[in-house]
Amino acid sequence: MAKAPVLTPQAEDFPRWYQDLINKAELADNGPVRGTMVIRPYGYGLWERMQQEMDARIKDAGAQNAYFPLFIPQSYLTREAEHVEGFAPELAVVTHGGGKELEEPVVVRPTSETIINDYFSKWVQSYRDLPLLINQWANVVRWEMRPRVFLRTSEFLWQEGHTAHASYEDARDYAARIHKDVYADFMINVLGIDVVLGRKTPKERFAGAINTLTLEGMMGDGKALQMGTSHELGTNFAKAFNTQYLSKDGKQELVWQTSWGVSTRMVGGLIMSHGDDNGLRVPPRLASVQVVVMAIKGDEAVAKVRELGDRLKAAGIRVQVDDRVDTPFGRRAVDWELKGVPVRVEIGPRDLEAGTAMLARRIPGGKEPVSIDALAELLPTVLEEDQAQLLRESRERREARTSEVATIEEAAEAATSGGWARIPWATLGAEGEAKLAEQAVSVRCLVAEDGSVPEADDAPGTVAIVARAY
């Protein structure tokens, strides 16, 4: 009788495979309140590494970290009509505190544009105060009707950047800088996901923005996932909160603003982009554990893996030693494979006699014996090769499953068949976008013919990327 697979095969049921993997790899659990999640240590380790990589890039772009309150007066949201209208269905509102009804209800932050702008209006007085570049790492709440762990939860973790500038051009350029130099650089070069950079249609823009830049990744089942966004807010919030500055010419001017964010949704994107029927595959540049050194059995093997672990750590490799010889080796190996650790180094009594270790590579698969003494020099090259393979697979999948089409019907067919479509925006337009929405197909973004981000929705040669999405 054939042994049952550890995970539901992707080809059989992709959503079930996703949930199986989250459970079996010990990434997260559902929280006690519908739509919430408990992120387990290994899953949180992935998020911590994302935070570290992102935080360094955000600071390189000149932003500083700060923190603003979780509770926002309800009246703040009503000051920007389009913003409150866009978020109204998702708001969690507190009406009682301390055993009493509150004089004014407070909203649990769905995003912080309103409260941050209230303080920007106090902090910005002169052109000398600009640009003001603030980032916040926090949790937010958006009441989710159809939750899915990491992808759509009522509470999630994220960073949200908020900036104020003296001119439209400066704000526009900064939003584009975050989009390309922070988000795209991280997602492509660390996550190994070949995202498409584009511009959202007016229908898909962030509530209160004049332009939204997006990064869209193709998942293993061909659907799209919005991995992050960067918004030009114009002067909409500045008008609502009277955020002005005294210009060099001695005139009172409204500031121009941006906001931008990525969230724990990226963990879901990582799983669905790189996971296979054996579990997760973590890109080596991201992995909190790049190499696990495993003792198969025996006291001498335990001593050797501990010594080797120290040597590899000294070489700058993120290592975990697994010397739990009282737990069957096969069970431990499967657990590490599920978690997607890029490399396993396995050492037993026979390996010690030969002066070798078994090198098991999670990403390309396969095992081979290597000299123990050569590992510190060999592993950095192996890890970089495997990082490149994940990015290459991501790009090849997207290119193979993206169709060039000429009609709305062809676009819908490509999307419902598990792929993406590229169609001229002049052909599709807002009317065609509405027709696609009736079939649960959306315009993920607009791109120029050469793949760059168009400067305007109606720029000549603009192409719409059409897909089903998470």
Tab-separated table of C-alpha atoms in Angstrom:
chain	number	residue	atom	x	y	z
A	1	MET	CA	0.000	0.000	0.000
A	2	ALA	CA	1.421	3.374	-1.083
A	3	LYS	CA	2.374	5.765	1.706
A	4	ALA	CA	0.134	8.858	1.912
A	5	PRO	CA	1.923	12.102	0.974
A	6	VAL	CA	2.817	14.502	3.781
A	7	LEU	CA	1.136	17.350	1.897
A	8	THR	CA	-1.846	17.441	-0.447
A	9	PRO	CA	-0.256	17.652	-3.932
A	10	GLN	CA	-0.414	21.120	-5.526
A	11	ALA	CA	-1.948	19.762	-8.717
A	12	GLU	CA	-4.736	18.114	-6.729
A	13	ASP	CA	-5.787	21.049	-4.541
A	14	PHE	CA	-3.537	24.125	-4.378
A	15	PRO	CA	-5.414	25.909	-1.528
A	16	ARG	CA	-5.382	22.725	0.562
A	17	TRP	CA	-1.665	22.263	-0.175
A	18	TYR	CA	-1.059	25.835	1.042
A	19	GLN	CA	-2.900	25.241	4.313
A	20	ASP	CA	-1.238	21.852	4.819
A	21	LEU	CA	2.192	23.420	4.389
A	22	ILE	CA	1.505	26.213	6.874
A	23	ASN	CA	0.444	23.630	9.441
A	24	LYS	CA	3.070	20.935	8.813
A	25	ALA	CA	5.986	23.396	8.538
A	26	GLU	CA	4.820	25.059	11.770
A	27	LEU	CA	4.531	28.517	10.255
A	28	ALA	CA	1.241	29.705	11.783
A	29	ASP	CA	-2.086	28.754	13.351
A	30	ASN	CA	-5.522	30.331	13.167
A	31	GLY	CA	-6.187	32.726	16.046
A	32	PRO	CA	-9.139	32.455	18.435
A	33	VAL	CA	-10.993	35.322	16.730
A	34	ARG	CA	-12.052	34.623	13.153
A	35	GLY	CA	-9.600	36.135	10.692
A	36	THR	CA	-6.665	36.386	13.104
A	37	MET	CA	-3.495	34.317	13.121
A	38	VAL	CA	-0.791	33.161	15.505
A	39	ILE	CA	2.608	33.316	13.804
A	40	ARG	CA	4.783	30.496	15.116
A	41	PRO	CA	8.536	30.937	15.749
A	42	TYR	CA	9.743	29.550	12.397
A	43	GLY	CA	7.208	31.635	10.473
A	44	TYR	CA	8.041	34.696	12.531
A	45	GLY	CA	11.723	34.096	11.825
A	46	LEU	CA	10.946	34.506	8.114
A	47	TRP	CA	9.102	37.768	8.846
A	48	GLU	CA	11.989	39.013	11.011
A	49	ARG	CA	14.431	38.455	8.153
A	50	MET	CA	12.053	40.306	5.818
A	51	GLN	CA	11.922	43.152	8.327
A	52	GLN	CA	15.701	43.330	8.591
A	53	GLU	CA	16.241	43.420	4.838
A	54	MET	CA	13.419	45.912	4.255
A	55	ASP	CA	14.336	48.159	7.179
A	56	ALA	CA	17.893	48.576	5.914
A	57	ARG	CA	16.626	49.595	2.460
A	58	ILE	CA	14.033	51.988	3.889
A	59	LYS	CA	16.690	53.717	5.980
A	60	ASP	CA	18.985	53.909	2.954
A	61	ALA	CA	16.153	55.821	1.263
A	62	GLY	CA	16.290	58.376	4.089
A	63	ALA	CA	13.223	57.426	6.142
A	64	GLN	CA	13.295	57.161	9.929
A	65	ASN	CA	11.239	54.811	12.094
A	66	ALA	CA	8.570	56.146	14.456
A	67	TYR	CA	5.425	54.843	16.117
A	68	PHE	CA	1.852	56.181	16.177
A	69	PRO	CA	-1.167	55.039	18.239
A	70	LEU	CA	-3.268	51.992	17.442
A	71	PHE	CA	-6.503	53.885	18.176
A	72	ILE	CA	-7.608	56.675	15.830
A	73	PRO	CA	-10.533	59.044	16.546
A	74	GLN	CA	-13.336	58.211	14.139
A	75	SER	CA	-13.616	61.871	13.171
A	76	TYR	CA	-10.098	61.747	11.683
A	77	LEU	CA	-11.173	59.296	9.000
A	78	THR	CA	-14.175	61.359	7.963
A	79	ARG	CA	-11.917	64.294	7.088
A	80	GLU	CA	-10.825	62.622	3.829
A	81	ALA	CA	-14.048	61.421	2.223
A	82	GLU	CA	-12.610	59.062	-0.403
A	83	HIS	CA	-10.327	57.477	2.189
A	84	VAL	CA	-13.093	56.685	4.691
A	85	GLU	CA	-15.374	55.441	1.922
A	86	GLY	CA	-12.672	53.029	0.741
A	87	PHE	CA	-12.085	51.589	4.203
A	88	ALA	CA	-15.593	51.747	5.724
A	89	PRO	CA	-16.471	48.040	5.233
A	90	GLU	CA	-13.205	46.932	6.874
A	91	LEU	CA	-13.182	49.123	9.979
A	92	ALA	CA	-13.156	47.779	13.536
A	93	VAL	CA	-14.677	50.443	15.803
A	94	VAL	CA	-14.391	50.628	19.607
A	95	THR	CA	-17.411	52.220	21.305
A	96	HIS	CA	-16.799	51.298	24.964
A	97	GLY	CA	-13.745	51.526	27.226
A	98	GLY	CA	-13.275	51.343	30.965
A	99	GLY	CA	-16.829	50.151	31.373
A	100	LYS	CA	-18.272	53.300	29.799
A	101	GLU	CA	-19.461	54.384	26.381
A	102	LEU	CA	-16.821	56.564	24.744
A	103	GLU	CA	-17.683	60.169	23.913
A	104	GLU	CA	-16.284	59.534	20.433
A	105	PRO	CA	-15.810	56.060	18.946
A	106	VAL	CA	-12.241	55.145	18.032
A	107	VAL	CA	-11.129	53.103	15.045
A	108	VAL	CA	-8.484	50.380	15.309
A	109	ARG	CA	-6.043	51.564	12.668
A	110	PRO	CA	-6.606	50.115	9.192
A	111	THR	CA	-3.721	52.353	8.029
A	112	SER	CA	-2.305	55.538	9.510
A	113	GLU	CA	-2.592	58.300	6.905
A	114	THR	CA	-5.098	60.252	8.994
A	115	ILE	CA	-3.395	60.194	12.385
A	116	ILE	CA	0.071	60.743	10.922
A	117	ASN	CA	-1.194	63.711	8.907
A	118	ASP	CA	-2.600	65.245	12.063
A	119	TYR	CA	0.949	65.280	13.452
A	120	PHE	CA	2.560	66.271	10.168
A	121	SER	CA	0.394	69.410	10.269
A	122	LYS	CA	2.023	70.253	13.625
A	123	TRP	CA	5.572	69.316	12.717
A	124	VAL	CA	5.814	70.958	9.279
A	125	GLN	CA	6.114	74.740	9.392
A	126	SER	CA	8.743	75.676	6.817
A	127	TYR	CA	10.339	74.347	3.643
A	128	ARG	CA	13.316	73.590	5.907
A	129	ASP	CA	11.213	70.815	7.539
A	130	LEU	CA	10.833	69.018	4.208
A	131	PRO	CA	11.041	66.346	3.075
A	132	LEU	CA	9.673	64.618	6.177
A	133	LEU	CA	10.214	60.855	5.779
A	134	ILE	CA	8.643	58.551	8.389
A	135	ASN	CA	8.230	54.767	8.526
A	136	GLN	CA	6.309	52.679	11.046
A	137	TRP	CA	6.455	48.946	11.801
A	138	ALA	CA	3.100	48.010	13.287
A	139	ASN	CA	-0.038	45.882	13.211
A	140	VAL	CA	-3.249	46.980	11.501
A	141	VAL	CA	-6.811	45.703	11.498
A	142	ARG	CA	-9.047	45.395	8.435
A	143	TRP	CA	-12.054	43.193	9.100
A	144	GLU	CA	-11.755	40.342	6.619
A	145	MET	CA	-14.781	38.400	5.423
A	146	ARG	CA	-12.820	35.645	3.665
A	147	PRO	CA	-9.654	35.127	5.705
A	148	ARG	CA	-6.667	33.051	4.676
A	149	VAL	CA	-3.541	32.836	6.832
A	150	PHE	CA	-0.851	35.348	5.784
A	151	LEU	CA	-2.774	36.358	2.635
A	152	ARG	CA	-5.909	37.924	4.106
A	153	THR	CA	-6.245	38.266	7.868
A	154	SER	CA	-8.197	40.740	9.951
A	155	GLU	CA	-5.013	41.668	11.795
A	156	PHE	CA	-1.645	41.630	10.086
A	157	LEU	CA	1.864	43.015	10.527
A	158	TRP	CA	3.408	45.497	8.142
A	159	GLN	CA	5.455	48.594	7.609
A	160	GLU	CA	3.823	51.784	6.434
A	161	GLY	CA	5.815	54.737	5.184
A	162	HIS	CA	4.432	58.288	5.144
A	163	THR	CA	6.211	61.286	3.674
A	164	ALA	CA	5.651	64.996	3.038
A	165	HIS	CA	7.388	66.960	0.264
A	166	ALA	CA	7.576	70.493	-1.049
A	167	SER	CA	6.557	69.617	-4.618
A	168	TYR	CA	4.608	67.140	-6.687
A	169	GLU	CA	7.778	66.103	-8.522
A	170	ASP	CA	9.671	65.360	-5.310
A	171	ALA	CA	6.798	63.254	-3.928
A	172	ARG	CA	6.349	61.435	-7.251
A	173	ASP	CA	10.038	60.605	-7.460
A	174	TYR	CA	10.185	59.387	-3.872
A	175	ALA	CA	7.194	57.078	-4.337
A	176	ALA	CA	8.944	55.663	-7.414
A	177	ARG	CA	12.207	55.282	-5.477
A	178	ILE	CA	10.505	53.216	-2.776
A	179	HIS	CA	8.745	51.164	-5.466
A	180	LYS	CA	11.948	50.317	-7.319
A	181	ASP	CA	14.953	50.664	-5.006
A	182	VAL	CA	13.322	49.350	-1.818
A	183	TYR	CA	10.484	46.999	-2.727
A	184	ALA	CA	11.514	45.622	-6.113
A	185	ASP	CA	15.142	45.221	-5.075
A	186	PHE	CA	14.097	43.247	-1.990
A	187	MET	CA	11.499	41.074	-3.707
A	188	ILE	CA	13.645	40.195	-6.704
A	189	ASN	CA	17.074	39.899	-5.077
A	190	VAL	CA	16.132	38.498	-1.662
A	191	LEU	CA	12.740	36.811	-2.021
A	192	GLY	CA	13.678	35.517	-5.471
A	193	ILE	CA	10.279	36.482	-6.909
A	194	ASP	CA	10.346	38.092	-10.343
A	195	VAL	CA	7.651	40.687	-9.670
A	196	VAL	CA	6.137	42.945	-12.320
A	197	LEU	CA	6.315	46.657	-11.523
A	198	GLY	CA	3.305	48.625	-12.710
A	199	ARG	CA	0.701	51.298	-12.177
A	200	LYS	CA	-2.762	50.588	-10.785
A	201	THR	CA	-5.835	51.593	-12.800
A	202	PRO	CA	-8.051	54.354	-11.328
A	203	LYS	CA	-10.479	51.651	-10.169
A	204	GLU	CA	-7.761	49.789	-8.253
A	205	ARG	CA	-5.985	52.776	-6.682
A	206	PHE	CA	-5.588	53.209	-2.946
A	207	ALA	CA	-8.445	55.238	-1.468
A	208	GLY	CA	-7.337	58.874	-1.437
A	209	ALA	CA	-4.369	58.468	-3.800
A	210	ILE	CA	-3.765	60.112	-7.178
A	211	ASN	CA	-1.538	57.225	-8.284
A	212	THR	CA	-0.666	53.775	-6.947
A	213	LEU	CA	2.435	51.836	-7.959
A	214	THR	CA	2.267	48.085	-7.413
A	215	LEU	CA	4.415	44.952	-7.489
A	216	GLU	CA	2.622	41.829	-8.720
A	217	GLY	CA	3.962	38.301	-8.375
A	218	MET	CA	2.742	35.164	-10.133
A	219	MET	CA	2.098	32.336	-7.692
A	220	GLY	CA	2.575	28.636	-8.370
A	221	ASP	CA	-1.036	28.222	-9.537
A	222	GLY	CA	-0.827	31.143	-11.973
A	223	LYS	CA	-2.804	33.621	-9.871
A	224	ALA	CA	-1.446	37.066	-9.055
A	225	LEU	CA	-0.565	38.396	-5.621
A	226	GLN	CA	-0.144	42.100	-4.917
A	227	MET	CA	3.128	42.051	-2.977
A	228	GLY	CA	3.355	45.753	-2.101
A	229	THR	CA	2.262	49.243	-3.105
A	230	SER	CA	3.589	52.800	-3.136
A	231	HIS	CA	1.094	55.653	-3.393
A	232	GLU	CA	1.221	59.267	-4.511
A	233	LEU	CA	-1.333	61.023	-2.316
A	234	GLY	CA	-1.100	64.433	-3.980
A	235	THR	CA	-2.437	67.126	-1.644
A	236	ASN	CA	-5.618	65.259	-0.670
A	237	PHE	CA	-4.645	64.636	2.940
A	238	ALA	CA	-2.779	67.929	3.206
A	239	LYS	CA	-6.025	69.752	2.390
A	240	ALA	CA	-8.004	67.662	4.878
A	241	PHE	CA	-5.506	68.244	7.699
A	242	ASN	CA	-4.270	71.695	6.653
A	243	THR	CA	-0.663	70.507	6.341
A	244	GLN	CA	1.135	73.579	4.977
A	245	TYR	CA	4.619	75.011	4.910
A	246	LEU	CA	6.122	78.433	4.362
A	247	SER	CA	7.963	78.339	1.038
A	248	LYS	CA	11.232	80.090	0.176
A	249	ASP	CA	9.072	82.737	-1.482
A	250	GLY	CA	7.257	83.394	1.785
A	251	LYS	CA	3.992	81.756	0.668
A	252	GLN	CA	1.908	79.156	2.485
A	253	GLU	CA	1.859	75.981	0.366
A	254	LEU	CA	0.278	72.557	0.809
A	255	VAL	CA	2.671	69.625	1.115
A	256	TRP	CA	2.656	66.770	-1.392
A	257	GLN	CA	2.624	63.306	0.113
A	258	THR	CA	3.287	59.607	-0.335
A	259	SER	CA	2.488	56.437	1.590
A	260	TRP	CA	3.743	52.916	0.972
A	261	GLY	CA	3.639	49.502	2.604
A	262	VAL	CA	4.302	45.771	2.545
A	263	SER	CA	2.988	43.200	4.996
A	264	THR	CA	3.074	39.617	6.260
A	265	ARG	CA	1.268	38.824	3.004
A	266	MET	CA	4.808	38.455	1.626
A	267	VAL	CA	5.180	35.285	3.701
A	268	GLY	CA	2.196	33.863	1.835
A	269	GLY	CA	3.750	34.978	-1.445
A	270	LEU	CA	6.994	33.251	-0.527
A	271	ILE	CA	5.151	29.993	0.167
A	272	MET	CA	3.075	30.050	-3.023
A	273	SER	CA	5.940	31.173	-5.271
A	274	HIS	CA	8.588	28.676	-4.223
A	275	GLY	CA	6.873	25.824	-2.368
A	276	ASP	CA	6.569	22.354	-3.895
A	277	ASP	CA	4.926	19.075	-2.945
A	278	ASN	CA	7.668	18.407	-0.387
A	279	GLY	CA	7.201	21.714	1.428
A	280	LEU	CA	8.609	25.215	1.486
A	281	ARG	CA	11.768	26.291	-0.327
A	282	VAL	CA	13.310	29.338	1.319
A	283	PRO	CA	15.641	31.596	-0.697
A	284	PRO	CA	19.096	31.425	0.904
A	285	ARG	CA	19.472	35.214	1.168
A	286	LEU	CA	16.258	35.346	3.182
A	287	ALA	CA	16.560	32.149	5.237
A	288	SER	CA	16.931	32.567	8.988
A	289	VAL	CA	18.514	29.109	8.826
A	290	GLN	CA	20.570	28.665	5.660
A	291	VAL	CA	22.192	25.389	6.661
A	292	VAL	CA	21.168	22.755	9.206
A	293	VAL	CA	23.986	20.450	10.314
A	294	MET	CA	22.513	17.101	11.350
A	295	ALA	CA	23.969	14.268	13.398
A	296	ILE	CA	22.546	10.964	12.164
A	297	LYS	CA	23.549	8.997	15.264
A	298	GLY	CA	26.431	8.475	17.654
A	299	ASP	CA	28.277	10.631	20.180
A	300	GLU	CA	31.173	11.312	17.818
A	301	ALA	CA	28.783	12.609	15.143
A	302	VAL	CA	27.159	14.898	17.725
A	303	ALA	CA	30.519	16.338	18.697
A	304	LYS	CA	31.478	16.821	15.037
A	305	VAL	CA	28.250	18.622	14.010
A	306	ARG	CA	28.626	21.011	16.940
A	307	GLU	CA	32.191	21.787	15.967
A	308	LEU	CA	31.227	22.176	12.295
A	309	GLY	CA	28.301	24.410	13.221
A	310	ASP	CA	30.647	26.784	15.037
A	311	ARG	CA	33.042	26.798	12.085
A	312	LEU	CA	30.276	27.606	9.580
A	313	LYS	CA	28.867	30.368	11.789
A	314	ALA	CA	32.338	31.898	11.933
A	315	ALA	CA	32.317	31.861	8.120
A	316	GLY	CA	29.152	34.024	8.141
A	317	ILE	CA	26.596	31.305	7.394
A	318	ARG	CA	23.308	31.198	9.335
A	319	VAL	CA	23.453	27.707	10.834
A	320	GLN	CA	21.408	25.515	13.138
A	321	VAL	CA	22.805	22.333	14.648
A	322	ASP	CA	20.404	19.393	14.914
A	323	ASP	CA	21.959	16.924	17.349
A	324	ARG	CA	18.685	15.319	18.496
A	325	VAL	CA	19.827	11.753	17.944
A	326	ASP	CA	17.067	10.479	20.205
A	327	THR	CA	14.584	11.497	17.452
A	328	PRO	CA	14.603	9.330	14.289
A	329	PHE	CA	16.772	10.858	11.582
A	330	GLY	CA	14.169	10.370	8.826
A	331	ARG	CA	11.555	12.287	10.759
A	332	ARG	CA	13.955	15.165	11.373
A	333	ALA	CA	15.019	15.261	7.717
A	334	VAL	CA	11.380	15.478	6.567
A	335	ASP	CA	10.720	18.303	9.042
A	336	TRP	CA	13.637	20.353	7.719
A	337	GLU	CA	12.569	19.634	4.150
A	338	LEU	CA	9.043	20.891	4.964
A	339	LYS	CA	10.531	24.067	6.437
A	340	GLY	CA	12.531	24.622	3.265
A	341	VAL	CA	15.985	25.094	4.797
A	342	PRO	CA	18.216	25.446	1.712
A	343	VAL	CA	20.945	22.977	2.725
A	344	ARG	CA	21.226	19.998	5.059
A	345	VAL	CA	24.654	18.698	6.033
A	346	GLU	CA	24.229	15.144	7.352
A	347	ILE	CA	26.954	13.384	9.338
A	348	GLY	CA	26.961	9.830	10.717
A	349	PRO	CA	29.597	7.308	11.846
A	350	ARG	CA	30.442	6.195	8.296
A	351	ASP	CA	30.808	9.801	7.156
A	352	LEU	CA	33.242	10.475	10.006
A	353	GLU	CA	35.376	7.533	8.970
A	354	ALA	CA	35.550	8.879	5.404
A	355	GLY	CA	36.002	12.523	6.455
A	356	THR	CA	32.928	13.462	4.433
A	357	ALA	CA	29.381	14.706	4.972
A	358	MET	CA	26.268	14.237	2.872
A	359	LEU	CA	25.190	17.539	1.309
A	360	ALA	CA	21.423	17.671	0.627
A	361	ARG	CA	20.201	20.680	-1.375
A	362	ARG	CA	16.523	21.538	-0.936
A	363	ILE	CA	16.076	23.825	-3.944
A	364	PRO	CA	17.486	21.796	-6.860
A	365	GLY	CA	17.170	18.527	-4.918
A	366	GLY	CA	19.691	15.731	-4.699
A	367	LYS	CA	22.483	14.649	-2.366
A	368	GLU	CA	26.229	14.229	-2.739
A	369	PRO	CA	29.151	13.469	-0.415
A	370	VAL	CA	31.586	16.336	0.155
A	371	SER	CA	34.707	16.773	2.244
A	372	ILE	CA	33.860	18.152	5.695
A	373	ASP	CA	36.899	20.413	5.501
A	374	ALA	CA	35.678	21.918	2.208
A	375	LEU	CA	32.207	22.937	3.463
A	376	ALA	CA	33.015	26.411	4.788
A	377	GLU	CA	34.397	27.419	1.394
A	378	LEU	CA	31.848	25.511	-0.713
A	379	LEU	CA	28.557	26.483	0.936
A	380	PRO	CA	28.456	30.224	0.041
A	381	THR	CA	28.715	29.286	-3.651
A	382	VAL	CA	26.016	26.617	-3.293
A	383	LEU	CA	23.658	29.056	-1.558
A	384	GLU	CA	24.086	31.701	-4.265
A	385	GLU	CA	23.472	29.128	-7.014
A	386	ASP	CA	20.243	28.075	-5.341
A	387	GLN	CA	19.139	31.688	-4.838
A	388	ALA	CA	19.598	32.292	-8.561
A	389	GLN	CA	17.653	29.140	-9.427
A	390	LEU	CA	14.547	30.287	-7.523
A	391	LEU	CA	14.535	33.650	-9.283
A	392	ARG	CA	15.039	31.978	-12.640
A	393	GLU	CA	12.143	29.566	-12.009
A	394	SER	CA	9.898	32.463	-10.966
A	395	ARG	CA	10.698	34.387	-14.147
A	396	GLU	CA	10.326	31.373	-16.420
A	397	ARG	CA	6.945	30.461	-14.904
A	398	ARG	CA	5.572	33.963	-15.420
A	399	GLU	CA	6.859	34.227	-18.976
A	400	ALA	CA	5.555	30.765	-19.918
A	401	ARG	CA	2.085	31.430	-18.484
A	402	THR	CA	1.558	34.969	-19.795
A	403	SER	CA	-0.347	35.312	-23.085
A	404	GLU	CA	-0.417	38.244	-25.487
A	405	VAL	CA	-4.110	38.764	-26.368
A	406	ALA	CA	-6.154	41.149	-28.470
A	407	THR	CA	-9.688	40.807	-27.078
A	408	ILE	CA	-11.468	40.900	-23.722
A	409	GLU	CA	-12.662	37.337	-24.268
A	410	GLU	CA	-9.102	36.093	-24.824
A	411	ALA	CA	-7.928	37.941	-21.701
A	412	ALA	CA	-10.641	36.312	-19.589
A	413	GLU	CA	-9.846	32.876	-21.027
A	414	ALA	CA	-6.126	33.210	-20.240
A	415	ALA	CA	-6.830	34.337	-16.669
A	416	THR	CA	-9.433	31.684	-15.896
A	417	SER	CA	-7.124	29.015	-17.322
A	418	GLY	CA	-4.477	29.718	-14.702
A	419	GLY	CA	-2.309	32.354	-16.331
A	420	TRP	CA	-1.894	36.055	-17.032
A	421	ALA	CA	-2.776	38.046	-20.104
A	422	ARG	CA	-1.295	41.195	-21.625
A	423	ILE	CA	-3.768	43.333	-23.556
A	424	PRO	CA	-3.470	46.921	-24.813
A	425	TRP	CA	-5.157	49.268	-22.321
A	426	ALA	CA	-6.587	51.200	-25.260
A	427	THR	CA	-8.406	47.995	-26.256
A	428	LEU	CA	-9.564	47.054	-22.761
A	429	GLY	CA	-10.303	50.373	-21.046
A	430	ALA	CA	-12.454	50.919	-17.972
A	431	GLU	CA	-15.469	49.305	-19.670
A	432	GLY	CA	-13.541	46.116	-20.397
A	433	GLU	CA	-12.117	46.145	-16.870
A	434	ALA	CA	-15.670	46.114	-15.500
A	435	LYS	CA	-16.603	43.181	-17.757
A	436	LEU	CA	-13.606	41.184	-16.545
A	437	ALA	CA	-14.544	41.871	-12.923
A	438	GLU	CA	-17.825	40.024	-13.514
A	439	GLN	CA	-15.706	36.887	-14.062
A	440	ALA	CA	-13.524	37.502	-10.959
A	441	VAL	CA	-10.684	38.676	-13.211
A	442	SER	CA	-8.925	41.966	-12.529
A	443	VAL	CA	-6.425	44.316	-14.104
A	444	ARG	CA	-3.442	43.850	-11.842
A	445	CYS	CA	-1.459	46.757	-13.234
A	446	LEU	CA	-0.587	48.838	-16.263
A	447	VAL	CA	2.880	48.586	-17.802
A	448	ALA	CA	4.606	50.105	-20.802
A	449	GLU	CA	5.310	47.883	-23.803
A	450	ASP	CA	8.945	47.564	-22.700
A	451	GLY	CA	7.915	46.497	-19.185
A	452	SER	CA	8.610	49.834	-17.475
A	453	VAL	CA	6.051	51.785	-15.435
A	454	PRO	CA	3.994	54.198	-17.587
A	455	GLU	CA	3.878	57.834	-16.508
A	456	ALA	CA	0.116	58.051	-17.042
A	457	ASP	CA	-2.854	55.691	-17.403
A	458	ASP	CA	-3.356	56.731	-21.018
A	459	ALA	CA	0.303	56.822	-22.049
A	460	PRO	CA	0.783	55.523	-25.600
A	461	GLY	CA	1.449	51.789	-25.763
A	462	THR	CA	0.260	51.060	-22.225
A	463	VAL	CA	-0.523	47.375	-21.629
A	464	ALA	CA	-2.837	45.927	-18.984
A	465	ILE	CA	-1.757	42.816	-17.040
A	466	VAL	CA	-4.904	40.756	-16.424
A	467	ALA	CA	-5.228	37.840	-13.988
A	468	ARG	CA	-7.184	36.213	-11.234
A	469	ALA	CA	-5.753	37.235	-7.892
A	470	TYR	CA	-5.534	36.444	-4.212
